[in-house]
GROMACS .gro file of N, CA and C in nm:
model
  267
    1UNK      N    1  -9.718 -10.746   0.236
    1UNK     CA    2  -9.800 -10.717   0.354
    1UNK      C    3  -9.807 -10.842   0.440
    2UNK      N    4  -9.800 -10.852   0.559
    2UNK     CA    5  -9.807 -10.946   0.676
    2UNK      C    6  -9.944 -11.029   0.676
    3UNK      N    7  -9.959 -11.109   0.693
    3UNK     CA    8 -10.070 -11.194   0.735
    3UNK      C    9 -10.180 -11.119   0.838
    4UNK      N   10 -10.118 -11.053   0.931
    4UNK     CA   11 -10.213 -11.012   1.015
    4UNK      C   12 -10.203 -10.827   1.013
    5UNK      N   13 -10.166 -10.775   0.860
    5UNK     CA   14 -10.233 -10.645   0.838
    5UNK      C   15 -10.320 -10.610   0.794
    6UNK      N   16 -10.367 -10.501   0.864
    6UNK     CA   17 -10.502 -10.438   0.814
    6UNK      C   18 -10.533 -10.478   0.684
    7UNK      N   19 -10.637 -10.483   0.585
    7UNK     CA   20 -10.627 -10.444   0.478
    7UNK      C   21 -10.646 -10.355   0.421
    8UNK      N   22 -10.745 -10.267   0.488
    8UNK     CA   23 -10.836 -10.119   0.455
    8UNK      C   24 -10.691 -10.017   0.525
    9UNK      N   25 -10.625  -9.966   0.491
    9UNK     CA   26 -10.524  -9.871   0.593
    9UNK      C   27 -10.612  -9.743   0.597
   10UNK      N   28 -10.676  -9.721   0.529
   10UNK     CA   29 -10.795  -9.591   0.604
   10UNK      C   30 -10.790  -9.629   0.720
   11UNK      N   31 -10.844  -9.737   0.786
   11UNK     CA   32 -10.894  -9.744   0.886
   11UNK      C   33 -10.841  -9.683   1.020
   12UNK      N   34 -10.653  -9.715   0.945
   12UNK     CA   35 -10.591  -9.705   1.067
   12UNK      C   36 -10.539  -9.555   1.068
   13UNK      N   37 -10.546  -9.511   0.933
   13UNK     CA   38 -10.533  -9.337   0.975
   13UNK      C   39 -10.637  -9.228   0.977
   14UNK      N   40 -10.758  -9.272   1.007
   14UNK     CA   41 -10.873  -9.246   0.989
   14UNK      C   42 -10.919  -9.223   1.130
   15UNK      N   43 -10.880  -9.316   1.263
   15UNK     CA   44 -10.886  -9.341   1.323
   15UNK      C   45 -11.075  -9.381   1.349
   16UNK      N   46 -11.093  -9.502   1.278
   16UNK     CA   47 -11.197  -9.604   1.251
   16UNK      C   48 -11.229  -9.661   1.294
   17UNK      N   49 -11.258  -9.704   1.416
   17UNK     CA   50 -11.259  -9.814   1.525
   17UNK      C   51 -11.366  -9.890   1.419
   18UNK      N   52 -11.478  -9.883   1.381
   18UNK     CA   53 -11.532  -9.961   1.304
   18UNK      C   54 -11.548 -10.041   1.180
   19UNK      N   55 -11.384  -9.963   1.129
   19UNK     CA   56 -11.329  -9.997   0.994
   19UNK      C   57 -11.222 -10.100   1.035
   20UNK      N   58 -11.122 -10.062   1.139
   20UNK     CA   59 -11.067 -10.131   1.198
   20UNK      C   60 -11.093 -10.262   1.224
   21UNK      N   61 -11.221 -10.266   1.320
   21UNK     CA   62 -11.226 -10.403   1.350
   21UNK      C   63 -11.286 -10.509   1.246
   22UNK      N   64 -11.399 -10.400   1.196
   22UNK     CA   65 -11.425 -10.516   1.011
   22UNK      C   66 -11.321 -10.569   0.952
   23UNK      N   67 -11.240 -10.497   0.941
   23UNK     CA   68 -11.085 -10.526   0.869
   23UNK      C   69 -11.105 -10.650   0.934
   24UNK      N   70 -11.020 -10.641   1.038
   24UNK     CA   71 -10.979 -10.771   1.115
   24UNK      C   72 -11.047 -10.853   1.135
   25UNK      N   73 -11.191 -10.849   1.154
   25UNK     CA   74 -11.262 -10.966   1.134
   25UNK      C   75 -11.270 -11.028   0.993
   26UNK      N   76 -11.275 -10.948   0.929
   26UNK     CA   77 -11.280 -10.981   0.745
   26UNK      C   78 -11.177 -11.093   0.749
   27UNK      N   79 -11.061 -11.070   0.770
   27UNK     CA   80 -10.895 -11.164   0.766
   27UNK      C   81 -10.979 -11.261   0.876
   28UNK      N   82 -11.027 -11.269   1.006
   28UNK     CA   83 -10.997 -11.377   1.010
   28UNK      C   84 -11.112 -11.507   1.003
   29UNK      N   85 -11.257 -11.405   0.918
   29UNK     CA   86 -11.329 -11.478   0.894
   29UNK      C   87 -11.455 -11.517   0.979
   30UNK      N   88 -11.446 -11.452   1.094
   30UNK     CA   89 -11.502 -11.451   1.208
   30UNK      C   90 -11.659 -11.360   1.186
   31UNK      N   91 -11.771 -11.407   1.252
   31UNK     CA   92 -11.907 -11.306   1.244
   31UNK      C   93 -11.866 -11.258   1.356
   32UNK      N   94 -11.954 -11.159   1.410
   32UNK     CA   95 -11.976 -11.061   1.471
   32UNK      C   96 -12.031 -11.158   1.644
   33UNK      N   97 -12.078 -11.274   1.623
   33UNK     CA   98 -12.155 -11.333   1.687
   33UNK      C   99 -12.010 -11.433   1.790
   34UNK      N  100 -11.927 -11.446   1.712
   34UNK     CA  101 -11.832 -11.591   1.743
   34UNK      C  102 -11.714 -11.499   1.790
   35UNK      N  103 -11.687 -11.409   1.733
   35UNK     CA  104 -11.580 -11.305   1.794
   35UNK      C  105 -11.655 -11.287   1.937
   36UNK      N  106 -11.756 -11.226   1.961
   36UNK     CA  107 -11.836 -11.193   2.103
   36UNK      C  108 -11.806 -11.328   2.192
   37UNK      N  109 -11.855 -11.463   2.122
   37UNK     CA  110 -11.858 -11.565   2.207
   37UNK      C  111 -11.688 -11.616   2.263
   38UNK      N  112 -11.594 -11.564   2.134
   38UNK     CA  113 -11.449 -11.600   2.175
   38UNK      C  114 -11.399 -11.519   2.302
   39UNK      N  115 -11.477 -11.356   2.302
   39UNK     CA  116 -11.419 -11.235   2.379
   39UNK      C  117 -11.448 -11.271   2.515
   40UNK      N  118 -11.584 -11.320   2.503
   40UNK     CA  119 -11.663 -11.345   2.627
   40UNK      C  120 -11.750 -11.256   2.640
   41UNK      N  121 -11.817 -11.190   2.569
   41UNK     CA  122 -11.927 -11.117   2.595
   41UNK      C  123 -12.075 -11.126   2.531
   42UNK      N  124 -12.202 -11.044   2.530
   42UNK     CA  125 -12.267 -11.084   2.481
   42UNK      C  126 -12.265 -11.024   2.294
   43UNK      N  127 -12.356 -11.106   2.246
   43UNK     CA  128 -12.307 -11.033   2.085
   43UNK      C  129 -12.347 -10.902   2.072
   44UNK      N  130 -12.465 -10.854   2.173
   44UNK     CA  131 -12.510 -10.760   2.120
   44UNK      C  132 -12.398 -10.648   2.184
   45UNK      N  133 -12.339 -10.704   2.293
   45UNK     CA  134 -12.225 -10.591   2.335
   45UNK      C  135 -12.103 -10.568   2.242
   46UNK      N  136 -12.056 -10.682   2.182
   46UNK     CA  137 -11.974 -10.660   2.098
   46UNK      C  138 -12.006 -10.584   1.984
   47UNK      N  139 -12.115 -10.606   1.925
   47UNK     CA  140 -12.168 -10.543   1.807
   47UNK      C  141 -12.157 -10.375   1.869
   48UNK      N  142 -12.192 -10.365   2.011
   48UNK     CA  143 -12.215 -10.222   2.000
   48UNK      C  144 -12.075 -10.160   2.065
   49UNK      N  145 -11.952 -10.222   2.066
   49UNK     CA  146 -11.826 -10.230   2.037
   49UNK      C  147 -11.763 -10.193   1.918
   50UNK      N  148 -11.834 -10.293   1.842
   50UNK     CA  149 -11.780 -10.253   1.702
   50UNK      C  150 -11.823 -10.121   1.619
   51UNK      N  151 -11.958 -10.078   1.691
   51UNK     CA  152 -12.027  -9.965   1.620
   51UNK      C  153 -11.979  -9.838   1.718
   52UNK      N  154 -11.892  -9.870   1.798
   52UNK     CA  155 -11.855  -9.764   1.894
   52UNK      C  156 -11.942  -9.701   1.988
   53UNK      N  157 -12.024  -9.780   2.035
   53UNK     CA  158 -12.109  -9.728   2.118
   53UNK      C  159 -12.109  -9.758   2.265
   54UNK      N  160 -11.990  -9.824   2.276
   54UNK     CA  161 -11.939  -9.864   2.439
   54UNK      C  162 -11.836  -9.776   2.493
   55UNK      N  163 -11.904  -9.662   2.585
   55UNK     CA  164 -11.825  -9.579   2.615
   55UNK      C  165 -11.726  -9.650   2.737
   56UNK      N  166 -11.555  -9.595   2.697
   56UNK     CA  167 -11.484  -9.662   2.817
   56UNK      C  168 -11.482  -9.789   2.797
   57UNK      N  169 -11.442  -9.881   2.685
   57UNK     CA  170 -11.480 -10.030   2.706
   57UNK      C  171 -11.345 -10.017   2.823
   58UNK      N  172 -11.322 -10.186   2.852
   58UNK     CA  173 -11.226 -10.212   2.946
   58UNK      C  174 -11.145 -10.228   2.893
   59UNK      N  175 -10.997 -10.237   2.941
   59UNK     CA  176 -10.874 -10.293   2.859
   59UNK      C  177 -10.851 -10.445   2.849
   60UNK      N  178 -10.956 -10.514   2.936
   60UNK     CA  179 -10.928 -10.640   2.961
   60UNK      C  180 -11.005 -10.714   2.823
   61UNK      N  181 -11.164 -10.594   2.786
   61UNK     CA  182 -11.217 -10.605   2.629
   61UNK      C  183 -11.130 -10.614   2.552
   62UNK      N  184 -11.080 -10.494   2.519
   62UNK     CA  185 -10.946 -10.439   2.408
   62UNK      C  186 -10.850 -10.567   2.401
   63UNK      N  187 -10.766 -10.612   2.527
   63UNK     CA  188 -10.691 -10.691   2.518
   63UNK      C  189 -10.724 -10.872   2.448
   64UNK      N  190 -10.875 -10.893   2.494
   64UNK     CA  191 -10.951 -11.004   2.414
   64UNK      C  192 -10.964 -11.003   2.298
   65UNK      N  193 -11.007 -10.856   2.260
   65UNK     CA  194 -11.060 -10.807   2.101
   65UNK      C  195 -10.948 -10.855   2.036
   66UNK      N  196 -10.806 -10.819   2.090
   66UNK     CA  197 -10.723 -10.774   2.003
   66UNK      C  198 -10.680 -10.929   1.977
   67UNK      N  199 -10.676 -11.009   2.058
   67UNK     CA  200 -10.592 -11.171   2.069
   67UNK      C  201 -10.731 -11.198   1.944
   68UNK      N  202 -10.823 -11.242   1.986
   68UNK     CA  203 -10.949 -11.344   1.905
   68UNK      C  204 -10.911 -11.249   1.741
   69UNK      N  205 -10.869 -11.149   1.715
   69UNK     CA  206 -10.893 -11.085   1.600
   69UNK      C  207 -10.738 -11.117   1.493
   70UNK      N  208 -10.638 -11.154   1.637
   70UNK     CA  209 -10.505 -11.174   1.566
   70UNK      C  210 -10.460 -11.023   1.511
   71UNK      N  211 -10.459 -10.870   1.608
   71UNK     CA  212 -10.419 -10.823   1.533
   71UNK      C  213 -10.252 -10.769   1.570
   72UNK      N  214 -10.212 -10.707   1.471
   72UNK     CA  215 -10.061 -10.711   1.474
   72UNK      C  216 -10.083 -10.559   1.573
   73UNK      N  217  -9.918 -10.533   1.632
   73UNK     CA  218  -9.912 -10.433   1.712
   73UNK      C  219  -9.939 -10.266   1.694
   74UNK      N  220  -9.972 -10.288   1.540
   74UNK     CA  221  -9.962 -10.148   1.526
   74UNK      C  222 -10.143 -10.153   1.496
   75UNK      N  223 -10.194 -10.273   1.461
   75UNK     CA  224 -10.351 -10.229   1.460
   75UNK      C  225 -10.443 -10.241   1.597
   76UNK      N  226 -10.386 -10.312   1.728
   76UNK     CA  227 -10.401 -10.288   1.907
   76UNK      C  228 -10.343 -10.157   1.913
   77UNK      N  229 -10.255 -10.121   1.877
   77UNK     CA  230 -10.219  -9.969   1.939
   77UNK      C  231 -10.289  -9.860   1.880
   78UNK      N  232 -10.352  -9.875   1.749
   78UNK     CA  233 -10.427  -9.790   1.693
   78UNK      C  234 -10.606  -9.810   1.757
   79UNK      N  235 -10.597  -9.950   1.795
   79UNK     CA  236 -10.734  -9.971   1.848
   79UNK      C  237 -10.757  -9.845   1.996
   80UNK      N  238 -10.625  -9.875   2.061
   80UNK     CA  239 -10.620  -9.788   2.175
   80UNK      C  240 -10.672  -9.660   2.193
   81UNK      N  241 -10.611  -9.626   2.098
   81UNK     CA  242 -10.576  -9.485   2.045
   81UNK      C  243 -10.721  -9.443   2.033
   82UNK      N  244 -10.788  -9.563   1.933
   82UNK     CA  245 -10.909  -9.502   1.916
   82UNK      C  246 -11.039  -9.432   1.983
   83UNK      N  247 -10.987  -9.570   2.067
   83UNK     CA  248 -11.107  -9.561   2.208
   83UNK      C  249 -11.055  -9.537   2.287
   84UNK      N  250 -10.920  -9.468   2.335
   84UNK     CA  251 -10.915  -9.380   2.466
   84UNK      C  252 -10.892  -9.254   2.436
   85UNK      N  253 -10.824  -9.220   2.308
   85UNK     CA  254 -10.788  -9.077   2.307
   85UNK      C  255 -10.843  -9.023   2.133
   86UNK      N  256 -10.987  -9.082   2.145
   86UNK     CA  257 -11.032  -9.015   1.968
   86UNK      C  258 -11.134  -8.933   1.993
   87UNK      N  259 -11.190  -8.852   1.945
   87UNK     CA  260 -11.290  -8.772   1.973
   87UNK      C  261 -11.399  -8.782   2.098
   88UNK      N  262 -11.441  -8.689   2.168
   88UNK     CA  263 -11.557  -8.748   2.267
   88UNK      C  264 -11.553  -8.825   2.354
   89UNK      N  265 -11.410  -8.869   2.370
   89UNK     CA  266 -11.385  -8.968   2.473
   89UNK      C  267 -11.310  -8.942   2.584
   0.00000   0.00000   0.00000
């Protein structure tokens, strides 16, 4: 397995946005607080990012999330996936 794969693969066929990004924070060690401050946002927005409660984030989010988290192409494209085309959205 790659350095920068998931570890949980539920996550990614589950379509988990919140399993997902634990994953990836888990690998790279990061709180919830320092990922927000790397993204540029506030923590409590990220947190409610991670809990899926930001309807429509931006892609310019997504594209931050995905760099500060280090994730590989198939766990950004599943991030996508999640939050533009997963349930309710």
């Amino acid at each position: 397995m790659s350095p920068n794969a998931v570890t949980d693969l539920s996550a990614l066929a589950t379509g988990d946005l919140r399993g997902l990004l634990t994953s990836c924070r888990g690998r790279t060690e990061l709180s919830q607080e320092k990922v927000a401050e790397m993204v540029g946002v506030s923590g409590r927005h990220y947190g409610d990012f991670e809990r899926g409660n930001v309807h429509r984030p931006s892609r310019l989010l997504l594209d931050r999330v995905a760099r500060v988290l280090k994730m590989s192409e198939a766990e950004e494209r599943s991030m996508y996936e999640i939050v533009f085309d997963g349930p309710g959205v």
